[in-house]
PDB file of C-alpha atoms in Angstrom:
ATOM      1  CA  UNK A  28     -14.107   9.541  33.916  1.00  0.00           C
ATOM      2  CA  UNK A  29     -17.227  10.887  34.773  1.00  0.00           C
ATOM      3  CA  UNK A  30     -19.184  10.040  38.004  1.00  0.00           C
ATOM      4  CA  UNK A  31     -23.297   7.785  37.027  1.00  0.00           C
ATOM      5  CA  UNK A  32     -25.085  10.522  38.099  1.00  0.00           C
ATOM      6  CA  UNK A  33     -23.699  12.552  35.446  1.00  0.00           C
ATOM      7  CA  UNK A  34     -23.866   9.786  32.960  1.00  0.00           C
ATOM      8  CA  UNK A  35     -27.482   9.533  34.257  1.00  0.00           C
ATOM      9  CA  UNK A  36     -27.802  13.103  33.117  1.00  0.00           C
ATOM     10  CA  UNK A  37     -25.751  12.461  29.270  1.00  0.00           C
ATOM     11  CA  UNK A  38     -28.210   9.046  28.977  1.00  0.00           C
ATOM     12  CA  UNK A  39     -31.217  11.433  30.005  1.00  0.00           C
ATOM     13  CA  UNK A  40     -29.804  14.110  27.898  1.00  0.00           C
ATOM     14  CA  UNK A  41     -29.406  12.078  24.745  1.00  0.00           C
ATOM     15  CA  UNK A  42     -33.319  10.217  25.211  1.00  0.00           C
ATOM     16  CA  UNK A  43     -34.610  13.949  25.516  1.00  0.00           C
ATOM     17  CA  UNK A  44     -33.161  14.375  22.145  1.00  0.00           C
ATOM     18  CA  UNK A  45     -35.305  10.952  21.155  1.00  0.00           C
ATOM     19  CA  UNK A  46     -38.822  12.998  22.037  1.00  0.00           C
ATOM     20  CA  UNK A  47     -38.731   9.882  24.659  1.00  0.00           C
ATOM     21  CA  UNK A  48     -39.228  10.582  27.656  1.00  0.00           C
ATOM     22  CA  UNK A  49     -36.979   8.480  30.097  1.00  0.00           C
ATOM     23  CA  UNK A  50     -39.179   7.336  32.815  1.00  0.00           C
ATOM     24  CA  UNK A  51     -36.760   4.040  34.180  1.00  0.00           C
ATOM     25  CA  UNK A  52     -36.545   2.828  30.232  1.00  0.00           C
ATOM     26  CA  UNK A  53     -33.295   2.945  29.910  1.00  0.00           C
ATOM     27  CA  UNK A  54     -30.138   0.512  31.221  1.00  0.00           C
ATOM     28  CA  UNK A  55     -26.251   0.655  30.553  1.00  0.00           C
ATOM     29  CA  UNK A  56     -25.682  -2.513  29.897  1.00  0.00           C
ATOM     30  CA  UNK A  57     -22.238  -4.806  27.329  1.00  0.00           C
ATOM     31  CA  UNK A  58     -22.877  -6.229  24.111  1.00  0.00           C
ATOM     32  CA  UNK A  59     -21.159  -9.492  23.852  1.00  0.00           C
ATOM     33  CA  UNK A  60     -21.378 -13.005  22.605  1.00  0.00           C
ATOM     34  CA  UNK A  61     -23.677 -15.715  23.355  1.00  0.00           C
ATOM     35  CA  UNK A  62     -24.597 -16.761  27.893  1.00  0.00           C
ATOM     36  CA  UNK A  63     -21.746 -19.682  27.108  1.00  0.00           C
ATOM     37  CA  UNK A  64     -18.793 -17.932  26.107  1.00  0.00           C
ATOM     38  CA  UNK A  65     -19.840 -15.094  28.328  1.00  0.00           C
ATOM     39  CA  UNK A  66     -20.351 -17.171  31.593  1.00  0.00           C
ATOM     40  CA  UNK A  67     -16.066 -18.143  30.719  1.00  0.00           C
ATOM     41  CA  UNK A  68     -14.641 -15.555  28.930  1.00  0.00           C
ATOM     42  CA  UNK A  69     -16.006 -12.201  31.030  1.00  0.00           C
ATOM     43  CA  UNK A  70     -13.999 -10.446  32.823  1.00  0.00           C
ATOM     44  CA  UNK A  71     -10.929 -11.301  30.133  1.00  0.00           C
ATOM     45  CA  UNK A  72      -8.655  -8.381  29.008  1.00  0.00           C
ATOM     46  CA  UNK A  73      -8.687  -9.608  25.406  1.00  0.00           C
ATOM     47  CA  UNK A  74     -12.786 -10.163  26.264  1.00  0.00           C
ATOM     48  CA  UNK A  75     -13.404  -7.289  27.295  1.00  0.00           C
ATOM     49  CA  UNK A  76     -11.001  -5.755  24.501  1.00  0.00           C
ATOM     50  CA  UNK A  77     -12.667  -7.720  21.623  1.00  0.00           C
ATOM     51  CA  UNK A  78     -16.151  -8.443  21.692  1.00  0.00           C
ATOM     52  CA  UNK A  79     -17.989  -6.828  24.606  1.00  0.00           C
ATOM     53  CA  UNK A  80     -18.795  -3.583  23.469  1.00  0.00           C
ATOM     54  CA  UNK A  81     -21.116  -0.562  26.085  1.00  0.00           C
ATOM     55  CA  UNK A  82     -24.417   0.345  24.606  1.00  0.00           C
ATOM     56  CA  UNK A  83     -27.676   2.244  26.250  1.00  0.00           C
ATOM     57  CA  UNK A  84     -31.317   0.085  25.436  1.00  0.00           C
ATOM     58  CA  UNK A  85     -34.085   2.239  25.812  1.00  0.00           C
ATOM     59  CA  UNK A  86     -37.199   0.660  25.473  1.00  0.00           C
ATOM     60  CA  UNK A  87     -40.438   2.063  24.432  1.00  0.00           C
ATOM     61  CA  UNK A  88     -44.139   0.607  23.703  1.00  0.00           C
ATOM     62  CA  UNK A  89     -43.001  -0.038  19.608  1.00  0.00           C
ATOM     63  CA  UNK A  90     -39.541  -0.396  19.806  1.00  0.00           C
ATOM     64  CA  UNK A  91     -35.756  -1.352  21.364  1.00  0.00           C
ATOM     65  CA  UNK A  92     -33.131   1.478  20.125  1.00  0.00           C
ATOM     66  CA  UNK A  93     -29.654   0.672  20.395  1.00  0.00           C
ATOM     67  CA  UNK A  94     -26.977   3.760  21.367  1.00  0.00           C
ATOM     68  CA  UNK A  95     -23.298   1.801  21.523  1.00  0.00           C
ATOM     69  CA  UNK A  96     -20.570   3.979  23.256  1.00  0.00           C
ATOM     70  CA  UNK A  97     -18.830   6.131  20.880  1.00  0.00           C
ATOM     71  CA  UNK A  98     -20.828   6.036  18.380  1.00  0.00           C
ATOM     72  CA  UNK A  99     -23.678   9.068  17.753  1.00  0.00           C
ATOM     73  CA  UNK A 100     -26.337   7.371  15.574  1.00  0.00           C
ATOM     74  CA  UNK A 101     -28.951   4.734  17.499  1.00  0.00           C
ATOM     75  CA  UNK A 102     -30.333   1.138  15.883  1.00  0.00           C
ATOM     76  CA  UNK A 103     -34.264   1.210  16.219  1.00  0.00           C
ATOM     77  CA  UNK A 104     -35.316  -2.213  15.968  1.00  0.00           C
ATOM     78  CA  UNK A 105     -39.591  -1.879  16.084  1.00  0.00           C
ATOM     79  CA  UNK A 106     -41.457  -4.664  18.529  1.00  0.00           C
ATOM     80  CA  UNK A 107     -43.073  -6.569  15.344  1.00  0.00           C
ATOM     81  CA  UNK A 108     -39.318  -7.202  14.024  1.00  0.00           C
ATOM     82  CA  UNK A 109     -38.593  -8.747  17.695  1.00  0.00           C
ATOM     83  CA  UNK A 110     -38.989 -12.216  18.271  1.00  0.00           C
ATOM     84  CA  UNK A 111     -38.025 -15.253  21.302  1.00  0.00           C
ATOM     85  CA  UNK A 112     -37.075 -12.036  23.490  1.00  0.00           C
ATOM     86  CA  UNK A 113     -35.605 -13.293  27.288  1.00  0.00           C
ATOM     87  CA  UNK A 114     -34.658 -11.528  29.661  1.00  0.00           C
ATOM     88  CA  UNK A 115     -33.002 -13.895  32.634  1.00  0.00           C
ATOM     89  CA  UNK A 116     -30.488 -14.178  35.315  1.00  0.00           C
ATOM     90  CA  UNK A 117     -27.120 -16.514  34.250  1.00  0.00           C
ATOM     91  CA  UNK A 118     -26.678 -19.154  36.365  1.00  0.00           C
ATOM     92  CA  UNK A 119     -23.121 -19.284  37.930  1.00  0.00           C
ATOM     93  CA  UNK A 120     -22.773 -15.225  37.659  1.00  0.00           C
ATOM     94  CA  UNK A 121     -24.046 -12.288  38.738  1.00  0.00           C
ATOM     95  CA  UNK A 122     -25.346 -10.860  35.845  1.00  0.00           C
ATOM     96  CA  UNK A 123     -28.596 -11.387  33.834  1.00  0.00           C
ATOM     97  CA  UNK A 124     -28.317 -11.583  30.078  1.00  0.00           C
ATOM     98  CA  UNK A 125     -31.636 -10.256  27.704  1.00  0.00           C
ATOM     99  CA  UNK A 126     -31.128 -11.593  24.633  1.00  0.00           C
ATOM    100  CA  UNK A 127     -33.482 -11.452  20.883  1.00  0.00           C
ATOM    101  CA  UNK A 128     -33.595 -12.190  17.831  1.00  0.00           C
ATOM    102  CA  UNK A 129     -34.570  -9.190  15.065  1.00  0.00           C
ATOM    103  CA  UNK A 130     -33.422  -9.137  11.446  1.00  0.00           C
ATOM    104  CA  UNK A 131     -32.170 -12.878  11.443  1.00  0.00           C
ATOM    105  CA  UNK A 132     -29.775 -12.016  13.871  1.00  0.00           C
ATOM    106  CA  UNK A 133     -29.259 -13.230  17.326  1.00  0.00           C
ATOM    107  CA  UNK A 134     -28.846 -10.001  20.365  1.00  0.00           C
ATOM    108  CA  UNK A 135     -27.308 -10.261  23.514  1.00  0.00           C
ATOM    109  CA  UNK A 136     -27.038  -8.119  26.222  1.00  0.00           C
ATOM    110  CA  UNK A 137     -25.635  -8.058  30.198  1.00  0.00           C
ATOM    111  CA  UNK A 138     -25.994  -6.176  33.236  1.00  0.00           C
ATOM    112  CA  UNK A 139     -25.620  -6.830  36.681  1.00  0.00           C
ATOM    113  CA  UNK A 140     -28.635  -6.669  38.125  1.00  0.00           C
ATOM    114  CA  UNK A 141     -28.036  -7.139  41.340  1.00  0.00           C
ATOM    115  CA  UNK A 142     -24.801  -4.580  41.588  1.00  0.00           C
ATOM    116  CA  UNK A 143     -22.223  -6.420  42.711  1.00  0.00           C
ATOM    117  CA  UNK A 144     -19.573  -5.181  41.112  1.00  0.00           C
ATOM    118  CA  UNK A 145     -20.232  -1.794  41.092  1.00  0.00           C
ATOM    119  CA  UNK A 146     -18.395  -1.318  45.143  1.00  0.00           C
ATOM    120  CA  UNK A 147     -21.446  -0.268  47.536  1.00  0.00           C
ATOM    121  CA  UNK A 148     -23.025   1.707  44.794  1.00  0.00           C
ATOM    122  CA  UNK A 149     -26.617   1.379  43.600  1.00  0.00           C
ATOM    123  CA  UNK A 150     -26.940   2.077  40.311  1.00  0.00           C
ATOM    124  CA  UNK A 151     -29.476   3.601  37.963  1.00  0.00           C
ATOM    125  CA  UNK A 152     -29.304   0.848  35.174  1.00  0.00           C
ATOM    126  CA  UNK A 153     -30.275  -1.706  38.321  1.00  0.00           C
ATOM    127  CA  UNK A 154     -33.215   0.244  38.901  1.00  0.00           C
ATOM    128  CA  UNK A 155     -34.118   0.311  35.343  1.00  0.00           C
ATOM    129  CA  UNK A 156     -33.815  -3.167  34.365  1.00  0.00           C
ATOM    130  CA  UNK A 157     -36.224  -4.287  37.383  1.00  0.00           C
ATOM    131  CA  UNK A 158     -38.831  -1.942  36.797  1.00  0.00           C
ATOM    132  CA  UNK A 159     -38.644  -2.973  33.086  1.00  0.00           C
ATOM    133  CA  UNK A 160     -38.748  -7.028  34.079  1.00  0.00           C
ATOM    134  CA  UNK A 161     -42.527  -5.696  35.881  1.00  0.00           C
ATOM    135  CA  UNK A 162     -43.703  -4.055  32.699  1.00  0.00           C
ATOM    136  CA  UNK A 163     -42.505  -6.739  30.748  1.00  0.00           C
ATOM    137  CA  UNK A 164     -39.933  -4.682  28.963  1.00  0.00           C
ATOM    138  CA  UNK A 165     -43.139  -3.262  27.421  1.00  0.00           C
ATOM    139  CA  UNK A 166     -45.003  -6.533  26.143  1.00  0.00           C
ATOM    140  CA  UNK A 167     -41.707  -8.133  25.021  1.00  0.00           C
ATOM    141  CA  UNK A 168     -41.601 -10.905  27.777  1.00  0.00           C
ATOM    142  CA  UNK A 169     -44.716 -11.574  26.290  1.00  0.00           C
ATOM    143  CA  UNK A 170     -44.168 -12.323  22.499  1.00  0.00           C
TER     144      UNK A 170
END
């Protein structure tokens, strides 16, 4: 198992390999089902093993890049193909949900943005999440 620092370095190397400057424009998230199911089932072994998948989300001024853990080729979605983009805190949890539609499909990603489950270690993803919120996810929150 690698440390959060080593993970961050690996992610930044990957982002640089895409000719993108890593500058608080990426977050590690869990891709899952809709928020109602997530709120009820998160943490269960069945949910974590069969439904939840780890992703790296990279935000630019023109696209979102979705890199699934263990898969080399990322998926790129242009801003013009994204609609109903939201970033919100889920009630009754410490998690925030990033959701959007693209190509007639709904995407849900979750982040412990307040580091409640980080065992006292502040994460780069939480910092980057709030940075991206401040930047309106490079215009996606305005759509």
